[in-house]
CSV table of C-alpha atoms in Angstrom, one decimal:
chain,number,residue,atom,x,y,z
W,236,MET,CA,-86.1,-12.2,-8.0
W,237,SER,CA,-87.1,-14.6,-5.4
W,238,THR,CA,-88.2,-14.4,-1.7
W,239,LYS,CA,-86.1,-15.3,1.7
W,240,VAL,CA,-87.9,-16.1,4.8
W,241,TYR,CA,-85.0,-14.4,7.4
W,242,ALA,CA,-86.7,-14.0,10.9
W,243,GLY,CA,-89.7,-15.8,10.5
W,244,THR,CA,-90.9,-12.8,8.0
W,245,GLU,CA,-90.6,-13.3,4.0
W,246,VAL,CA,-89.1,-10.8,1.9
W,247,PRO,CA,-88.3,-10.5,-1.3
W,248,VAL,CA,-84.5,-10.4,-2.5
W,249,ASN,CA,-82.2,-9.9,-6.1
W,250,ASP,CA,-80.4,-12.5,-7.5
W,251,GLU,CA,-77.3,-11.9,-5.6
W,252,GLY,CA,-79.3,-11.6,-2.3
W,253,PHE,CA,-79.8,-7.9,-1.6
W,254,PHE,CA,-83.4,-6.8,-0.3
W,255,VAL,CA,-85.1,-5.2,-2.7
W,256,GLU,CA,-87.2,-3.2,-0.1
W,257,PRO,CA,-84.7,-2.3,2.4
W,258,GLY,CA,-87.6,-0.9,4.7
W,259,GLN,CA,-88.4,-4.9,5.5
W,260,TRP,CA,-85.3,-5.1,7.0
W,261,SER,CA,-84.7,-5.8,11.0
W,262,GLU,CA,-82.1,-6.0,13.1
W,263,ASP,CA,-83.1,-9.5,14.1
W,264,MET,CA,-82.7,-10.4,10.4
W,265,ALA,CA,-79.1,-9.9,10.3
W,266,PRO,CA,-77.6,-12.7,12.0
W,267,GLU,CA,-79.4,-15.3,9.7
W,268,ILE,CA,-78.2,-12.8,6.8
W,269,ALA,CA,-74.9,-12.9,7.8
W,270,ARG,CA,-74.8,-16.6,8.3
W,271,GLU,CA,-75.9,-17.1,4.8
W,272,ALA,CA,-73.3,-14.3,3.4
W,273,GLY,CA,-70.9,-16.6,5.0
W,274,VAL,CA,-69.9,-13.8,7.6
W,275,GLY,CA,-70.5,-16.3,10.6
W,276,ASP,CA,-71.6,-14.9,14.2
W,277,LEU,CA,-72.0,-10.9,14.3
W,278,THR,CA,-70.2,-9.5,17.1
W,279,ASP,CA,-70.4,-5.8,18.4
W,280,ARG,CA,-67.9,-4.2,15.7
W,281,HIS,CA,-69.8,-6.2,13.0
W,282,TRP,CA,-72.6,-4.6,14.2
W,283,GLN,CA,-70.8,-0.6,15.0
W,284,VAL,CA,-70.8,-1.3,10.7
W,285,ILE,CA,-74.5,-2.6,10.1
W,286,ARG,CA,-75.9,-0.1,12.2
W,287,PHE,CA,-73.7,2.9,10.0
W,288,MET,CA,-74.3,1.2,6.7
W,289,ARG,CA,-78.1,1.9,7.7
W,290,ALA,CA,-77.6,5.0,8.9
W,291,GLU,CA,-75.6,6.3,5.6
W,292,PHE,CA,-78.4,5.1,3.5
W,293,ALA,CA,-81.3,6.4,5.6
W,294,GLU,CA,-79.2,9.9,4.9
W,295,LYS,CA,-77.6,9.3,1.5
W,296,GLY,CA,-80.2,6.9,0.1
W,297,THR,CA,-76.5,4.9,-0.8
W,298,GLY,CA,-74.4,2.7,1.3
W,299,PRO,CA,-70.9,4.2,2.0
W,300,THR,CA,-67.6,3.0,-0.3
W,301,VAL,CA,-65.0,1.2,1.8
W,302,ARG,CA,-62.9,4.2,2.1
W,303,ALA,CA,-65.8,5.8,3.6
W,304,LEU,CA,-66.7,3.3,6.0
W,305,GLY,CA,-62.9,3.0,7.1
W,306,LYS,CA,-62.7,7.0,7.6
W,307,THR,CA,-65.8,7.5,9.3
W,308,SER,CA,-67.4,4.3,10.7
W,309,GLY,CA,-64.7,4.2,13.7
W,310,VAL,CA,-63.5,0.6,12.4
W,311,SER,CA,-60.6,0.8,10.1
W,312,VAL,CA,-59.9,-0.5,6.6
W,313,LYS,CA,-57.8,-3.4,8.3
W,314,GLU,CA,-60.6,-4.3,10.4
W,315,LEU,CA,-63.4,-4.3,7.9
W,316,TYR,CA,-61.8,-6.9,5.9
W,317,GLN,CA,-60.8,-9.1,8.8
W,318,LEU,CA,-65.0,-8.5,9.7
W,319,PHE,CA,-65.8,-8.8,6.6
W,320,PRO,CA,-63.6,-10.9,4.5
W,321,LYS,CA,-65.4,-11.4,1.7
W,322,GLY,CA,-65.6,-7.7,0.8
W,323,PRO,CA,-66.6,-5.6,3.9
W,324,ALA,CA,-69.2,-2.8,1.8
W,325,LYS,CA,-70.9,-6.0,-0.6
W,326,LEU,CA,-71.2,-7.9,2.8
W,327,ALA,CA,-72.5,-5.1,4.8
W,328,ALA,CA,-75.0,-3.8,2.6
W,329,ARG,CA,-76.4,-7.2,2.3
W,330,ILE,CA,-76.8,-8.0,5.8
W,331,ALA,CA,-77.8,-4.5,6.7
W,332,GLY,CA,-80.6,-4.9,4.0
W,333,ILE,CA,-79.7,-1.9,1.5
W,334,PRO,CA,-78.7,-2.3,-1.7
W,335,LYS,CA,-75.1,-3.4,-3.4
W,336,PRO,CA,-73.0,-0.3,-3.6
W,337,ARG,CA,-72.2,0.4,-7.1
W,338,GLY,CA,-68.9,2.4,-7.1
W,339,CYS,CA,-65.5,1.4,-8.5
W,340,ILE,CA,-63.8,2.5,-5.5
T,184,MET,CA,-62.7,-24.2,-13.7
T,185,SER,CA,-64.9,-22.3,-11.8
T,186,ASP,CA,-66.1,-19.3,-13.5
T,187,LYS,CA,-65.3,-17.0,-10.9
T,188,ILE,CA,-62.4,-15.3,-10.5
T,189,GLU,CA,-60.5,-16.3,-7.1
T,190,LYS,CA,-56.9,-14.7,-7.6
T,191,VAL,CA,-55.5,-11.6,-9.6
T,192,SER,CA,-51.8,-10.6,-9.7
T,193,ILE,CA,-51.7,-7.2,-11.2
T,194,ILE,CA,-48.0,-5.9,-12.9
T,195,VAL,CA,-47.7,-2.1,-12.6
T,196,SER,CA,-45.2,-1.3,-14.9
T,197,LYS,CA,-45.4,2.8,-15.5
T,198,GLY,CA,-44.7,5.5,-13.1
T,199,SER,CA,-47.4,8.2,-14.9
T,200,LEU,CA,-50.7,8.7,-13.3
T,201,GLU,CA,-52.5,7.1,-15.7
T,202,GLY,CA,-50.7,4.6,-15.7
T,203,ILE,CA,-50.8,3.9,-12.2
T,204,TYR,CA,-54.7,4.3,-10.8
T,205,PRO,CA,-56.0,1.6,-13.1
T,206,ALA,CA,-54.1,-1.2,-11.5
T,207,LEU,CA,-54.7,0.9,-7.7
T,208,ILE,CA,-58.2,0.6,-9.0
T,209,MET,CA,-58.8,-3.0,-9.9
T,210,ALA,CA,-56.9,-4.1,-7.1
T,211,ASN,CA,-59.4,-2.2,-4.5
T,212,GLY,CA,-61.8,-3.6,-6.5
T,213,ALA,CA,-60.7,-7.0,-6.2
T,214,ARG,CA,-60.6,-7.2,-2.9
T,215,ALA,CA,-63.6,-5.5,-2.5
T,216,GLU,CA,-65.1,-8.4,-4.2
T,217,GLY,CA,-63.4,-10.8,-1.8
T,218,ILE,CA,-60.9,-11.6,-4.5
T,219,GLU,CA,-57.2,-12.4,-3.3
T,220,ALA,CA,-54.8,-9.7,-4.8
T,221,ASN,CA,-51.3,-9.3,-5.7
T,222,LEU,CA,-49.7,-5.9,-7.0
T,223,PHE,CA,-46.0,-6.3,-8.0
T,224,PHE,CA,-44.3,-3.1,-8.8
T,225,THR,CA,-41.8,-2.8,-11.8
T,226,PHE,CA,-39.7,-0.5,-13.6
T,227,PHE,CA,-41.2,3.1,-13.4
T,228,GLY,CA,-44.3,1.7,-11.7
T,229,LEU,CA,-41.9,1.5,-8.8
T,230,ASP,CA,-42.2,5.0,-8.1
T,231,ALA,CA,-46.1,4.4,-6.7
T,232,VAL,CA,-44.5,2.8,-3.7
T,233,HIS,CA,-41.4,4.9,-3.8
T,234,LYS,CA,-41.5,7.0,-0.1
T,235,ALA,CA,-40.5,10.1,-1.6
T,236,ARG,CA,-41.9,10.0,-5.5
T,237,HIS,CA,-45.2,8.5,-4.8
T,238,GLU,CA,-46.7,12.0,-3.8
T,239,HIS,CA,-45.4,13.4,-7.1
T,240,ILE,CA,-47.0,11.0,-9.5
T,241,LYS,CA,-47.7,13.0,-12.7
T,242,LEU,CA,-49.9,12.6,-15.6
T,243,ALA,CA,-48.2,12.4,-18.9
T,244,THR,CA,-48.8,14.9,-21.1
T,245,VAL,CA,-46.1,14.6,-23.6
T,246,GLY,CA,-47.2,11.3,-26.0
T,247,ASN,CA,-50.7,11.1,-24.9
T,248,PRO,CA,-53.0,11.6,-27.5
T,249,GLY,CA,-55.9,11.0,-25.3
T,250,LEU,CA,-55.1,14.2,-24.3
T,251,HIS,CA,-56.5,16.0,-27.2
T,252,LEU,CA,-53.9,18.8,-26.6
T,253,ALA,CA,-50.8,19.9,-28.9
T,254,THR,CA,-47.6,17.5,-28.1
T,255,TRP,CA,-45.6,20.4,-28.0
T,256,ALA,CA,-48.3,22.4,-26.0
T,257,GLY,CA,-47.9,19.3,-23.2
T,258,GLY,CA,-44.2,20.0,-23.4
T,259,LEU,CA,-44.7,23.7,-21.6
T,260,PRO,CA,-42.8,23.6,-18.6
T,261,GLY,CA,-46.0,23.5,-15.8
T,262,VAL,CA,-48.1,22.3,-18.2
T,263,SER,CA,-48.1,18.5,-16.8
T,264,THR,CA,-48.6,20.0,-13.4
T,265,VAL,CA,-51.6,22.1,-14.0
T,266,MET,CA,-53.2,19.1,-15.5
T,267,THR,CA,-52.6,16.5,-12.6
T,268,ARG,CA,-53.7,19.2,-10.3
T,269,TYR,CA,-57.0,19.7,-12.0
T,270,LEU,CA,-57.4,15.5,-12.2
T,271,SER,CA,-56.3,15.0,-8.9
T,272,HIS,CA,-59.3,17.7,-7.9
T,273,LYS,CA,-61.6,15.7,-10.3
T,274,MET,CA,-60.5,12.7,-8.7
T,275,GLU,CA,-61.3,14.0,-4.7
T,276,GLU,CA,-64.7,14.8,-5.7
T,277,LEU,CA,-65.8,11.0,-7.0
T,278,ASP,CA,-63.9,9.3,-3.8
T,279,ILE,CA,-61.1,8.3,-5.4
T,280,PRO,CA,-58.2,8.7,-3.0
T,281,PRO,CA,-54.4,10.1,-4.1
T,282,ILE,CA,-51.6,7.5,-4.5
T,283,PRO,CA,-50.4,7.0,-1.5
T,284,GLU,CA,-53.8,7.1,0.6
T,285,PHE,CA,-54.7,4.8,-1.9
T,286,VAL,CA,-51.8,2.3,-1.8
T,287,GLU,CA,-52.2,2.2,2.2
T,288,MET,CA,-55.2,1.1,1.9
T,289,ILE,CA,-55.3,-1.1,-0.6
T,290,ALA,CA,-52.1,-2.9,1.6
T,291,ASP,CA,-55.1,-2.8,4.5
T,292,THR,CA,-57.8,-4.7,2.5
T,293,GLY,CA,-55.0,-7.7,2.8
T,294,ALA,CA,-53.7,-7.3,-1.1
T,295,GLY,CA,-49.8,-7.6,-0.9
T,296,LEU,CA,-47.3,-5.4,-2.3
T,297,TYR,CA,-44.4,-6.3,-4.0
T,298,ALA,CA,-41.5,-4.8,-6.1
T,299,CYS,CA,-39.7,-6.4,-8.7
T,300,GLN,CA,-35.7,-7.4,-8.0
T,301,ALA,CA,-34.5,-6.5,-11.3
T,302,SER,CA,-36.3,-2.8,-11.6
T,303,VAL,CA,-34.7,-2.4,-7.9
T,304,ASP,CA,-30.8,-3.1,-9.4
T,305,LEU,CA,-31.5,-1.5,-12.2
T,306,PHE,CA,-32.4,1.7,-10.4
T,307,GLY,CA,-30.0,1.3,-7.3
T,308,LEU,CA,-32.7,1.1,-5.0
T,309,SER,CA,-33.5,-0.9,-1.5
T,310,LYS,CA,-36.5,-1.9,0.7
T,311,GLU,CA,-35.7,1.4,2.7
T,312,ASP,CA,-36.7,3.7,-0.1
T,313,PHE,CA,-40.2,2.0,-0.5
T,314,ILE,CA,-43.2,2.5,1.5
T,315,ASP,CA,-43.4,-0.3,5.0
T,316,GLN,CA,-46.6,-1.6,3.5
T,317,VAL,CA,-44.1,-3.0,0.9
T,318,GLN,CA,-43.7,-6.7,1.6
T,319,ASP,CA,-41.0,-7.9,0.1
T,320,ILE,CA,-38.1,-7.2,-3.1
T,321,ILE,CA,-38.8,-10.5,-4.8
T,322,THR,CA,-37.6,-11.9,-8.3
T,323,VAL,CA,-40.1,-13.0,-11.4
T,324,GLY,CA,-40.0,-16.2,-10.5
T,325,GLU,CA,-41.0,-15.5,-6.5
T,326,PHE,CA,-44.0,-13.5,-8.3
T,327,TYR,CA,-45.1,-16.4,-10.9
T,328,GLU,CA,-45.1,-18.3,-7.5
T,329,LEU,CA,-47.3,-15.7,-6.1
T,330,ALA,CA,-49.6,-15.6,-9.0
T,331,ALA,CA,-50.3,-19.4,-9.5
T,332,GLY,CA,-53.8,-20.7,-9.8
T,333,GLY,CA,-55.0,-16.4,-10.5
T,334,GLN,CA,-55.1,-14.2,-13.5
T,335,ILE,CA,-51.9,-11.9,-14.4
T,336,ILE,CA,-53.2,-8.5,-15.6
T,337,PHE,CA,-50.1,-6.5,-16.9
T,338,THR,CA,-50.7,-2.3,-16.5
């Protein structure tokens, strides 16, 4: 466990950089996390995924799988991998300040 | 050499449900972790990308001791169909897609899908028999070129 400073606020994160307390996340932190995660500048399409992740997490307590994202977020699986080449579910979850999804699919 | 796996090439050699799914799950899981992935379909594994057959992949109910079913019972007409339907239903509940959708999704993740030249010749098939996501029919030598620098997994 360590801490990071995003948008001027210190927050605890786990070894892989995921928020320990999703409630501490705010939208102005996302661009800094994205840069750190190697995603670069966030476009509207990135934001559509990030907001969808937050909404899903708020409703279900867990982030969606790539399959679910592709079907319901309005961003196709192909585009998800273009936006987040190193793994959409994992990277979008990290940028959205929610726990890493643990599913096998 | 870094400890992290950067690339995997997965060979799918079996045409049964339990022969195909592990490879698909590993390929999809690799992409989800940002690992480069290639799938190489050979022998009966070609059924997973065969237009007319990939919707009809069945669980092996004969010669499959893991089912804990008497061999004679597994061979009765319809048993394989019923067991396949049961398992598919359980998979759907766990958000595991059916094989055709899963293969398409894996192609969308950017993984490469290839058919084995020797098997294609052996079964008298051609590129038209396969789903569009199959990028090419390649030789074993070309497969090794593609797989260079990564891990190879045989299933």
